[in-house]
Amino acid sequence: MSVAPSTPCWYFNEGLCRSCSLLETPYDIQLADKARHAQQLLPCDEWLEPVGSAEFGFRNKAKIIVSGTTEEPVLGIVRDGIGQDLRDCLLYDRAITEAHGPLTDFISRAGLIPYSIADRSGELKSIIVTANPHGHLMVRFVLRSERHLEAIRTHVSWLADRIPLKVASINLLPTHVALPEGDTEIHIFGDDVLDMSLGPLDLKLRPQGFFQTNTEITTILYATAAAWVDEVSPATVWDLYCGVGGFAKSMASPTRTVTGVELSEQAALAAGGPPMFVAADAGQWAREQDTVPDLLVVNPPRRGIGELAEWVRDSDISTVLYSSCNLASAVEDMAVMGMTARRAQLFDMFPHTDHSECLILMSR
């Protein structure tokens, strides 16, 4: 006879959500298994002890699928075509959890029609909520069209009276596709950016920008990267795929020239704009420069740096600091670049899953 799992999560125990696939495994074993797998995948001169996360309350961002009806909306996920409420998910930052009730009431108050995946009808597809380190929120309503634009604008002040809302926007995703958001963003309330500063690091996040999902681990990751770079002591650093500029800003000093390159113009402007931050395709920009840096920083998407690895191989760059959320692609890139891993460390951004972030210092 099978025994029902017993975890702190009611949704998991009832079989309503299994996104945390490793939840039944004690966290210290999860972390040890991830570290062991990483070390098997990446030969390295020195592997440091893995950095563990808080087990719950660490997620600073929630992509909340909206289903149900205007009168009875369901905020959470969709399983087998049916909406499943996840308002009490243990992973969320407390500010996000506490916002679920007011957001549910807001949908009914503003007369928003949840989108039906099965019928391909309705308007409100999801709500993306980001919490900053100070407990303030950015809320983005992902809609099929502008039909509810004025209704949201009319009632957003009501919402701001009930949650710590700093930024609100509407994102338009008109097509029936499995994407989290569309290209068009319409600002409707508050500031243009959410303050994501980590201690002395002045970081700003625009609605369509990227920020690591685990604030505590991100703080440690940036500090570790800065310490490693200080040991190398390069005079010039390029941070490609720089996002909000966390790595670049953590490494900046009066004796070091740091340049961050990010494809998103909005992200580059939020980071601080030129001359330190440039909006451009990282690979194209790098090839157009007359010189190369003493140290290159890359924090690419899961697929890795692609053809840029060949450019690094053929350049005079001798040291690369690579932050990877997919170690397999980083290993492939390292081989193409002709680099050897000198030091590496695992940062557990995503407890209860197989995913993690690894920081790798490479040289020829």
PDB file of C-alpha atoms in Angstrom, residues 106-349:
ATOM      1  CA  PHE A 106      -9.580  43.569  -8.112  1.00  0.00           C
ATOM      2  CA  ILE A 107     -10.431  41.276 -11.031  1.00  0.00           C
ATOM      3  CA  SER A 108     -14.085  41.178  -9.985  1.00  0.00           C
ATOM      4  CA  ARG A 109     -14.221  44.870  -9.109  1.00  0.00           C
ATOM      5  CA  ALA A 110     -12.775  45.937 -12.482  1.00  0.00           C
ATOM      6  CA  GLY A 111     -14.897  43.426 -14.417  1.00  0.00           C
ATOM      7  CA  LEU A 112     -11.904  41.654 -15.958  1.00  0.00           C
ATOM      8  CA  ILE A 113     -12.679  38.499 -17.944  1.00  0.00           C
ATOM      9  CA  PRO A 114     -10.191  35.647 -17.352  1.00  0.00           C
ATOM     10  CA  TYR A 115      -8.833  34.050 -20.502  1.00  0.00           C
ATOM     11  CA  SER A 116     -10.021  30.518 -21.273  1.00  0.00           C
ATOM     12  CA  ILE A 117      -7.284  28.401 -22.853  1.00  0.00           C
ATOM     13  CA  ALA A 118      -9.781  25.784 -24.022  1.00  0.00           C
ATOM     14  CA  ASP A 119     -12.174  28.269 -25.626  1.00  0.00           C
ATOM     15  CA  ARG A 120      -9.548  30.840 -26.620  1.00  0.00           C
ATOM     16  CA  SER A 121     -11.821  33.525 -25.238  1.00  0.00           C
ATOM     17  CA  GLY A 122     -11.574  36.151 -22.531  1.00  0.00           C
ATOM     18  CA  GLU A 123      -8.931  38.796 -21.872  1.00  0.00           C
ATOM     19  CA  LEU A 124      -6.835  38.453 -18.692  1.00  0.00           C
ATOM     20  CA  LYS A 125      -4.257  35.704 -19.181  1.00  0.00           C
ATOM     21  CA  SER A 126      -2.017  36.154 -16.171  1.00  0.00           C
ATOM     22  CA  ILE A 127      -0.653  38.544 -13.563  1.00  0.00           C
ATOM     23  CA  ILE A 128       3.111  38.799 -13.110  1.00  0.00           C
ATOM     24  CA  VAL A 129       4.073  40.062  -9.654  1.00  0.00           C
ATOM     25  CA  THR A 130       7.613  40.971  -8.566  1.00  0.00           C
ATOM     26  CA  ALA A 131       8.597  41.841  -4.988  1.00  0.00           C
ATOM     27  CA  ASN A 132      11.659  43.952  -4.252  1.00  0.00           C
ATOM     28  CA  PRO A 133      13.880  43.599  -1.136  1.00  0.00           C
ATOM     29  CA  HIS A 134      11.859  46.340   0.579  1.00  0.00           C
ATOM     30  CA  GLY A 135       8.502  44.555   0.238  1.00  0.00           C
ATOM     31  CA  HIS A 136       7.207  46.714  -2.633  1.00  0.00           C
ATOM     32  CA  LEU A 137       5.521  45.259  -5.704  1.00  0.00           C
ATOM     33  CA  MET A 138       5.501  45.517  -9.473  1.00  0.00           C
ATOM     34  CA  VAL A 139       2.251  44.146 -10.954  1.00  0.00           C
ATOM     35  CA  ARG A 140       1.825  43.430 -14.660  1.00  0.00           C
ATOM     36  CA  PHE A 141      -1.507  42.403 -16.172  1.00  0.00           C
ATOM     37  CA  VAL A 142      -1.017  40.219 -19.248  1.00  0.00           C
ATOM     38  CA  LEU A 143      -4.004  40.797 -21.549  1.00  0.00           C
ATOM     39  CA  ARG A 144      -5.107  39.622 -24.969  1.00  0.00           C
ATOM     40  CA  SER A 145      -6.103  43.162 -26.034  1.00  0.00           C
ATOM     41  CA  GLU A 146      -6.644  46.706 -24.739  1.00  0.00           C
ATOM     42  CA  ARG A 147     -10.304  45.967 -23.988  1.00  0.00           C
ATOM     43  CA  HIS A 148      -9.792  46.185 -20.196  1.00  0.00           C
ATOM     44  CA  LEU A 149      -7.198  48.954 -20.295  1.00  0.00           C
ATOM     45  CA  GLU A 150      -9.455  51.748 -19.036  1.00  0.00           C
ATOM     46  CA  ALA A 151     -11.099  49.528 -16.417  1.00  0.00           C
ATOM     47  CA  ILE A 152      -7.699  48.671 -14.949  1.00  0.00           C
ATOM     48  CA  ARG A 153      -6.629  52.315 -15.005  1.00  0.00           C
ATOM     49  CA  THR A 154      -9.855  53.334 -13.281  1.00  0.00           C
ATOM     50  CA  HIS A 155      -9.515  50.856 -10.428  1.00  0.00           C
ATOM     51  CA  VAL A 156      -5.728  50.573  -9.977  1.00  0.00           C
ATOM     52  CA  SER A 157      -5.728  53.219  -7.228  1.00  0.00           C
ATOM     53  CA  TRP A 158      -8.113  50.962  -5.268  1.00  0.00           C
ATOM     54  CA  LEU A 159      -5.547  48.172  -5.610  1.00  0.00           C
ATOM     55  CA  ALA A 160      -2.689  50.468  -4.577  1.00  0.00           C
ATOM     56  CA  ASP A 161      -4.545  51.233  -1.330  1.00  0.00           C
ATOM     57  CA  ARG A 162      -4.470  47.519  -0.453  1.00  0.00           C
ATOM     58  CA  ILE A 163      -1.055  46.302  -1.553  1.00  0.00           C
ATOM     59  CA  PRO A 164       2.412  47.977  -1.553  1.00  0.00           C
ATOM     60  CA  LEU A 165       2.180  48.770  -5.268  1.00  0.00           C
ATOM     61  CA  LYS A 166       5.055  50.767  -6.779  1.00  0.00           C
ATOM     62  CA  VAL A 167       4.760  49.912 -10.481  1.00  0.00           C
ATOM     63  CA  ALA A 168       1.803  48.660 -12.532  1.00  0.00           C
ATOM     64  CA  SER A 169       1.600  47.998 -16.254  1.00  0.00           C
ATOM     65  CA  ILE A 170      -0.337  46.131 -18.890  1.00  0.00           C
ATOM     66  CA  ASN A 171       1.376  43.688 -21.227  1.00  0.00           C
ATOM     67  CA  LEU A 172      -0.338  42.715 -24.464  1.00  0.00           C
ATOM     68  CA  LEU A 173      -0.122  39.107 -25.664  1.00  0.00           C
ATOM     69  CA  PRO A 174      -2.754  38.875 -28.419  1.00  0.00           C
ATOM     70  CA  THR A 175      -1.909  35.432 -29.792  1.00  0.00           C
ATOM     71  CA  HIS A 176      -2.753  32.008 -28.353  1.00  0.00           C
ATOM     72  CA  VAL A 177       0.814  30.907 -27.593  1.00  0.00           C
ATOM     73  CA  ALA A 178       2.636  29.392 -24.633  1.00  0.00           C
ATOM     74  CA  LEU A 179       4.626  32.537 -23.849  1.00  0.00           C
ATOM     75  CA  PRO A 180       4.672  34.440 -20.544  1.00  0.00           C
ATOM     76  CA  GLU A 181       4.305  37.884 -22.125  1.00  0.00           C
ATOM     77  CA  GLY A 182       4.169  39.908 -25.341  1.00  0.00           C
ATOM     78  CA  ASP A 183       6.269  42.749 -26.742  1.00  0.00           C
ATOM     79  CA  THR A 184       3.966  45.683 -25.899  1.00  0.00           C
ATOM     80  CA  GLU A 185       4.039  47.166 -22.385  1.00  0.00           C
ATOM     81  CA  ILE A 186       1.756  50.022 -21.263  1.00  0.00           C
ATOM     82  CA  HIS A 187       2.592  51.848 -18.032  1.00  0.00           C
ATOM     83  CA  ILE A 188      -0.513  52.615 -15.933  1.00  0.00           C
ATOM     84  CA  PHE A 189       0.591  53.415 -12.385  1.00  0.00           C
ATOM     85  CA  GLY A 190       3.495  54.538 -10.232  1.00  0.00           C
ATOM     86  CA  ASP A 191       7.166  54.592 -11.139  1.00  0.00           C
ATOM     87  CA  ASP A 192       8.713  53.397 -14.392  1.00  0.00           C
ATOM     88  CA  VAL A 193      11.100  51.073 -12.556  1.00  0.00           C
ATOM     89  CA  LEU A 194      11.088  48.944  -9.414  1.00  0.00           C
ATOM     90  CA  ASP A 195      13.982  49.526  -7.026  1.00  0.00           C
ATOM     91  CA  MET A 196      15.760  46.167  -6.703  1.00  0.00           C
ATOM     92  CA  SER A 197      18.841  47.529  -4.924  1.00  0.00           C
ATOM     93  CA  LEU A 198      20.847  45.005  -2.932  1.00  0.00           C
ATOM     94  CA  GLY A 199      22.675  46.899  -0.193  1.00  0.00           C
ATOM     95  CA  PRO A 200      25.072  49.307  -1.926  1.00  0.00           C
ATOM     96  CA  LEU A 201      24.200  47.965  -5.393  1.00  0.00           C
ATOM     97  CA  ASP A 202      21.786  50.406  -7.044  1.00  0.00           C
ATOM     98  CA  LEU A 203      19.659  48.160  -9.268  1.00  0.00           C
ATOM     99  CA  LYS A 204      16.487  49.119 -11.132  1.00  0.00           C
ATOM    100  CA  LEU A 205      14.086  46.714 -12.848  1.00  0.00           C
ATOM    101  CA  ARG A 206      11.780  47.693 -15.711  1.00  0.00           C
ATOM    102  CA  PRO A 207       8.627  45.629 -16.358  1.00  0.00           C
ATOM    103  CA  GLN A 208      10.152  43.551 -19.167  1.00  0.00           C
ATOM    104  CA  GLY A 209      13.576  43.256 -17.546  1.00  0.00           C
ATOM    105  CA  PHE A 210      15.158  40.148 -16.051  1.00  0.00           C
ATOM    106  CA  PHE A 211      16.145  39.708 -12.403  1.00  0.00           C
ATOM    107  CA  GLN A 212      17.223  36.508 -10.689  1.00  0.00           C
ATOM    108  CA  THR A 213      14.296  34.880  -8.900  1.00  0.00           C
ATOM    109  CA  ASN A 214      16.027  34.388  -5.521  1.00  0.00           C
ATOM    110  CA  THR A 215      17.035  37.722  -3.980  1.00  0.00           C
ATOM    111  CA  GLU A 216      19.150  36.351  -1.114  1.00  0.00           C
ATOM    112  CA  ILE A 217      21.181  34.031  -3.328  1.00  0.00           C
ATOM    113  CA  THR A 218      21.553  36.741  -5.968  1.00  0.00           C
ATOM    114  CA  THR A 219      23.121  39.034  -3.364  1.00  0.00           C
ATOM    115  CA  ILE A 220      25.678  36.350  -2.475  1.00  0.00           C
ATOM    116  CA  LEU A 221      26.322  35.553  -6.153  1.00  0.00           C
ATOM    117  CA  TYR A 222      27.165  39.170  -7.012  1.00  0.00           C
ATOM    118  CA  ALA A 223      29.409  39.545  -3.964  1.00  0.00           C
ATOM    119  CA  THR A 224      31.246  36.320  -4.782  1.00  0.00           C
ATOM    120  CA  ALA A 225      31.757  37.328  -8.406  1.00  0.00           C
ATOM    121  CA  ALA A 226      33.148  40.704  -7.319  1.00  0.00           C
ATOM    122  CA  ALA A 227      35.596  39.048  -4.904  1.00  0.00           C
ATOM    123  CA  TRP A 228      36.860  36.645  -7.564  1.00  0.00           C
ATOM    124  CA  VAL A 229      37.339  39.469 -10.051  1.00  0.00           C
ATOM    125  CA  ASP A 230      39.233  41.518  -7.468  1.00  0.00           C
ATOM    126  CA  GLU A 231      41.667  38.610  -7.101  1.00  0.00           C
ATOM    127  CA  VAL A 232      42.298  38.662 -10.872  1.00  0.00           C
ATOM    128  CA  SER A 233      42.505  42.489 -10.730  1.00  0.00           C
ATOM    129  CA  PRO A 234      41.646  43.281 -14.357  1.00  0.00           C
ATOM    130  CA  ALA A 235      41.823  46.892 -15.561  1.00  0.00           C
ATOM    131  CA  THR A 236      38.958  46.360 -18.019  1.00  0.00           C
ATOM    132  CA  VAL A 237      35.828  44.184 -17.798  1.00  0.00           C
ATOM    133  CA  TRP A 238      33.005  43.550 -20.234  1.00  0.00           C
ATOM    134  CA  ASP A 239      29.742  42.195 -18.813  1.00  0.00           C
ATOM    135  CA  LEU A 240      27.802  40.740 -21.731  1.00  0.00           C
ATOM    136  CA  TYR A 241      24.104  39.887 -21.274  1.00  0.00           C
ATOM    137  CA  CYS A 242      24.296  42.249 -18.285  1.00  0.00           C
ATOM    138  CA  GLY A 243      20.547  42.588 -17.594  1.00  0.00           C
ATOM    139  CA  VAL A 244      19.991  45.078 -14.753  1.00  0.00           C
ATOM    140  CA  GLY A 245      23.759  45.399 -14.348  1.00  0.00           C
ATOM    141  CA  GLY A 246      24.272  43.453 -11.132  1.00  0.00           C
ATOM    142  CA  PHE A 247      27.600  41.883 -12.064  1.00  0.00           C
ATOM    143  CA  ALA A 248      28.937  45.039 -13.724  1.00  0.00           C
ATOM    144  CA  LYS A 249      28.065  47.304 -10.812  1.00  0.00           C
ATOM    145  CA  SER A 250      29.424  44.893  -8.209  1.00  0.00           C
ATOM    146  CA  MET A 251      32.795  44.816 -10.036  1.00  0.00           C
ATOM    147  CA  ALA A 252      33.143  48.540 -10.742  1.00  0.00           C
ATOM    148  CA  SER A 253      35.940  50.468  -9.040  1.00  0.00           C
ATOM    149  CA  PRO A 254      37.879  53.723  -9.557  1.00  0.00           C
ATOM    150  CA  THR A 255      40.765  51.745 -11.084  1.00  0.00           C
ATOM    151  CA  ARG A 256      38.654  49.514 -13.341  1.00  0.00           C
ATOM    152  CA  THR A 257      36.656  50.255 -16.476  1.00  0.00           C
ATOM    153  CA  VAL A 258      33.512  48.129 -16.675  1.00  0.00           C
ATOM    154  CA  THR A 259      31.114  48.045 -19.634  1.00  0.00           C
ATOM    155  CA  GLY A 260      27.777  46.214 -19.557  1.00  0.00           C
ATOM    156  CA  VAL A 261      26.047  45.195 -22.780  1.00  0.00           C
ATOM    157  CA  GLU A 262      22.373  44.222 -22.902  1.00  0.00           C
ATOM    158  CA  LEU A 263      20.112  43.705 -25.930  1.00  0.00           C
ATOM    159  CA  SER A 264      17.113  45.315 -24.229  1.00  0.00           C
ATOM    160  CA  GLU A 265      17.352  49.099 -24.491  1.00  0.00           C
ATOM    161  CA  GLN A 266      14.976  49.467 -21.544  1.00  0.00           C
ATOM    162  CA  ALA A 267      17.158  47.228 -19.373  1.00  0.00           C
ATOM    163  CA  ALA A 268      20.333  49.114 -20.353  1.00  0.00           C
ATOM    164  CA  LEU A 269      18.694  52.445 -19.526  1.00  0.00           C
ATOM    165  CA  ALA A 270      17.426  51.108 -16.208  1.00  0.00           C
ATOM    166  CA  ALA A 271      20.957  49.935 -15.387  1.00  0.00           C
ATOM    167  CA  GLY A 272      22.268  53.460 -15.886  1.00  0.00           C
ATOM    168  CA  GLY A 273      22.727  53.946 -19.619  1.00  0.00           C
ATOM    169  CA  PRO A 274      25.923  54.889 -21.461  1.00  0.00           C
ATOM    170  CA  PRO A 275      28.849  54.999 -21.176  1.00  0.00           C
ATOM    171  CA  MET A 276      28.837  52.143 -18.659  1.00  0.00           C
ATOM    172  CA  PHE A 277      25.780  50.360 -20.103  1.00  0.00           C
ATOM    173  CA  VAL A 278      25.195  49.861 -23.811  1.00  0.00           C
ATOM    174  CA  ALA A 279      22.032  48.619 -25.530  1.00  0.00           C
ATOM    175  CA  ALA A 280      23.225  46.232 -28.246  1.00  0.00           C
ATOM    176  CA  ASP A 281      23.450  42.632 -29.334  1.00  0.00           C
ATOM    177  CA  ALA A 282      26.293  41.302 -27.186  1.00  0.00           C
ATOM    178  CA  GLY A 283      27.963  39.232 -29.911  1.00  0.00           C
ATOM    179  CA  GLN A 284      27.769  41.920 -32.575  1.00  0.00           C
ATOM    180  CA  TRP A 285      28.944  44.650 -30.201  1.00  0.00           C
ATOM    181  CA  ALA A 286      31.937  42.599 -29.064  1.00  0.00           C
ATOM    182  CA  ARG A 287      33.052  41.928 -32.640  1.00  0.00           C
ATOM    183  CA  GLU A 288      32.856  45.636 -33.504  1.00  0.00           C
ATOM    184  CA  GLN A 289      35.298  46.746 -30.783  1.00  0.00           C
ATOM    185  CA  ASP A 290      38.958  47.513 -31.517  1.00  0.00           C
ATOM    186  CA  THR A 291      40.156  46.012 -28.236  1.00  0.00           C
ATOM    187  CA  VAL A 292      39.189  43.188 -25.887  1.00  0.00           C
ATOM    188  CA  PRO A 293      38.859  43.293 -22.065  1.00  0.00           C
ATOM    189  CA  ASP A 294      41.209  41.805 -19.524  1.00  0.00           C
ATOM    190  CA  LEU A 295      38.235  39.831 -18.187  1.00  0.00           C
ATOM    191  CA  LEU A 296      34.944  38.885 -19.813  1.00  0.00           C
ATOM    192  CA  VAL A 297      31.758  38.254 -17.812  1.00  0.00           C
ATOM    193  CA  VAL A 298      28.871  36.349 -19.401  1.00  0.00           C
ATOM    194  CA  ASN A 299      25.502  35.459 -17.884  1.00  0.00           C
ATOM    195  CA  PRO A 300      23.631  34.055 -20.892  1.00  0.00           C
ATOM    196  CA  PRO A 301      20.231  32.368 -21.224  1.00  0.00           C
ATOM    197  CA  ARG A 302      20.025  28.582 -20.857  1.00  0.00           C
ATOM    198  CA  ARG A 303      21.196  27.936 -24.411  1.00  0.00           C
ATOM    199  CA  GLY A 304      24.612  29.470 -23.675  1.00  0.00           C
ATOM    200  CA  ILE A 305      26.619  32.028 -25.625  1.00  0.00           C
ATOM    201  CA  GLY A 306      26.435  30.286 -29.028  1.00  0.00           C
ATOM    202  CA  GLU A 307      28.733  31.669 -31.731  1.00  0.00           C
ATOM    203  CA  LEU A 308      30.236  34.135 -29.270  1.00  0.00           C
ATOM    204  CA  ALA A 309      32.280  31.198 -27.902  1.00  0.00           C
ATOM    205  CA  GLU A 310      34.146  30.986 -31.203  1.00  0.00           C
ATOM    206  CA  TRP A 311      34.884  34.709 -31.076  1.00  0.00           C
ATOM    207  CA  VAL A 312      36.315  34.324 -27.570  1.00  0.00           C
ATOM    208  CA  ARG A 313      38.436  31.395 -28.753  1.00  0.00           C
ATOM    209  CA  ASP A 314      39.924  33.497 -31.564  1.00  0.00           C
ATOM    210  CA  SER A 315      40.416  36.596 -29.382  1.00  0.00           C
ATOM    211  CA  ASP A 316      43.137  37.522 -26.904  1.00  0.00           C
ATOM    212  CA  ILE A 317      40.768  37.226 -23.921  1.00  0.00           C
ATOM    213  CA  SER A 318      42.501  35.114 -21.298  1.00  0.00           C
ATOM    214  CA  THR A 319      39.938  35.050 -18.464  1.00  0.00           C
ATOM    215  CA  VAL A 320      36.162  34.519 -18.459  1.00  0.00           C
ATOM    216  CA  LEU A 321      33.734  34.600 -15.536  1.00  0.00           C
ATOM    217  CA  TYR A 322      30.700  32.571 -16.599  1.00  0.00           C
ATOM    218  CA  SER A 323      27.424  32.523 -14.621  1.00  0.00           C
ATOM    219  CA  SER A 324      25.258  29.676 -15.869  1.00  0.00           C
ATOM    220  CA  CYS A 325      21.748  28.414 -15.151  1.00  0.00           C
ATOM    221  CA  ASN A 326      22.440  25.437 -17.454  1.00  0.00           C
ATOM    222  CA  LEU A 327      25.808  23.901 -16.693  1.00  0.00           C
ATOM    223  CA  ALA A 328      25.679  21.565 -19.698  1.00  0.00           C
ATOM    224  CA  SER A 329      25.672  24.480 -22.150  1.00  0.00           C
ATOM    225  CA  ALA A 330      28.409  26.237 -20.155  1.00  0.00           C
ATOM    226  CA  VAL A 331      30.620  23.147 -20.424  1.00  0.00           C
ATOM    227  CA  GLU A 332      30.077  23.080 -24.194  1.00  0.00           C
ATOM    228  CA  ASP A 333      30.888  26.785 -24.472  1.00  0.00           C
ATOM    229  CA  MET A 334      34.035  26.348 -22.372  1.00  0.00           C
ATOM    230  CA  ALA A 335      35.312  23.628 -24.694  1.00  0.00           C
ATOM    231  CA  VAL A 336      34.751  25.816 -27.768  1.00  0.00           C
ATOM    232  CA  MET A 337      36.466  28.793 -26.084  1.00  0.00           C
ATOM    233  CA  GLY A 338      39.501  26.663 -25.259  1.00  0.00           C
ATOM    234  CA  MET A 339      39.208  27.500 -21.574  1.00  0.00           C
ATOM    235  CA  THR A 340      39.826  25.505 -18.397  1.00  0.00           C
ATOM    236  CA  ALA A 341      37.686  25.868 -15.263  1.00  0.00           C
ATOM    237  CA  ARG A 342      39.884  27.127 -12.412  1.00  0.00           C
ATOM    238  CA  ARG A 343      37.224  27.702  -9.756  1.00  0.00           C
ATOM    239  CA  ALA A 344      33.506  27.012  -9.558  1.00  0.00           C
ATOM    240  CA  GLN A 345      30.679  27.244  -7.058  1.00  0.00           C
ATOM    241  CA  LEU A 346      27.023  26.248  -7.104  1.00  0.00           C
ATOM    242  CA  PHE A 347      24.359  28.718  -5.930  1.00  0.00           C
ATOM    243  CA  ASP A 348      20.975  27.150  -5.286  1.00  0.00           C
ATOM    244  CA  MET A 349      18.568  29.689  -6.812  1.00  0.00           C
TER     245      MET A 349
END
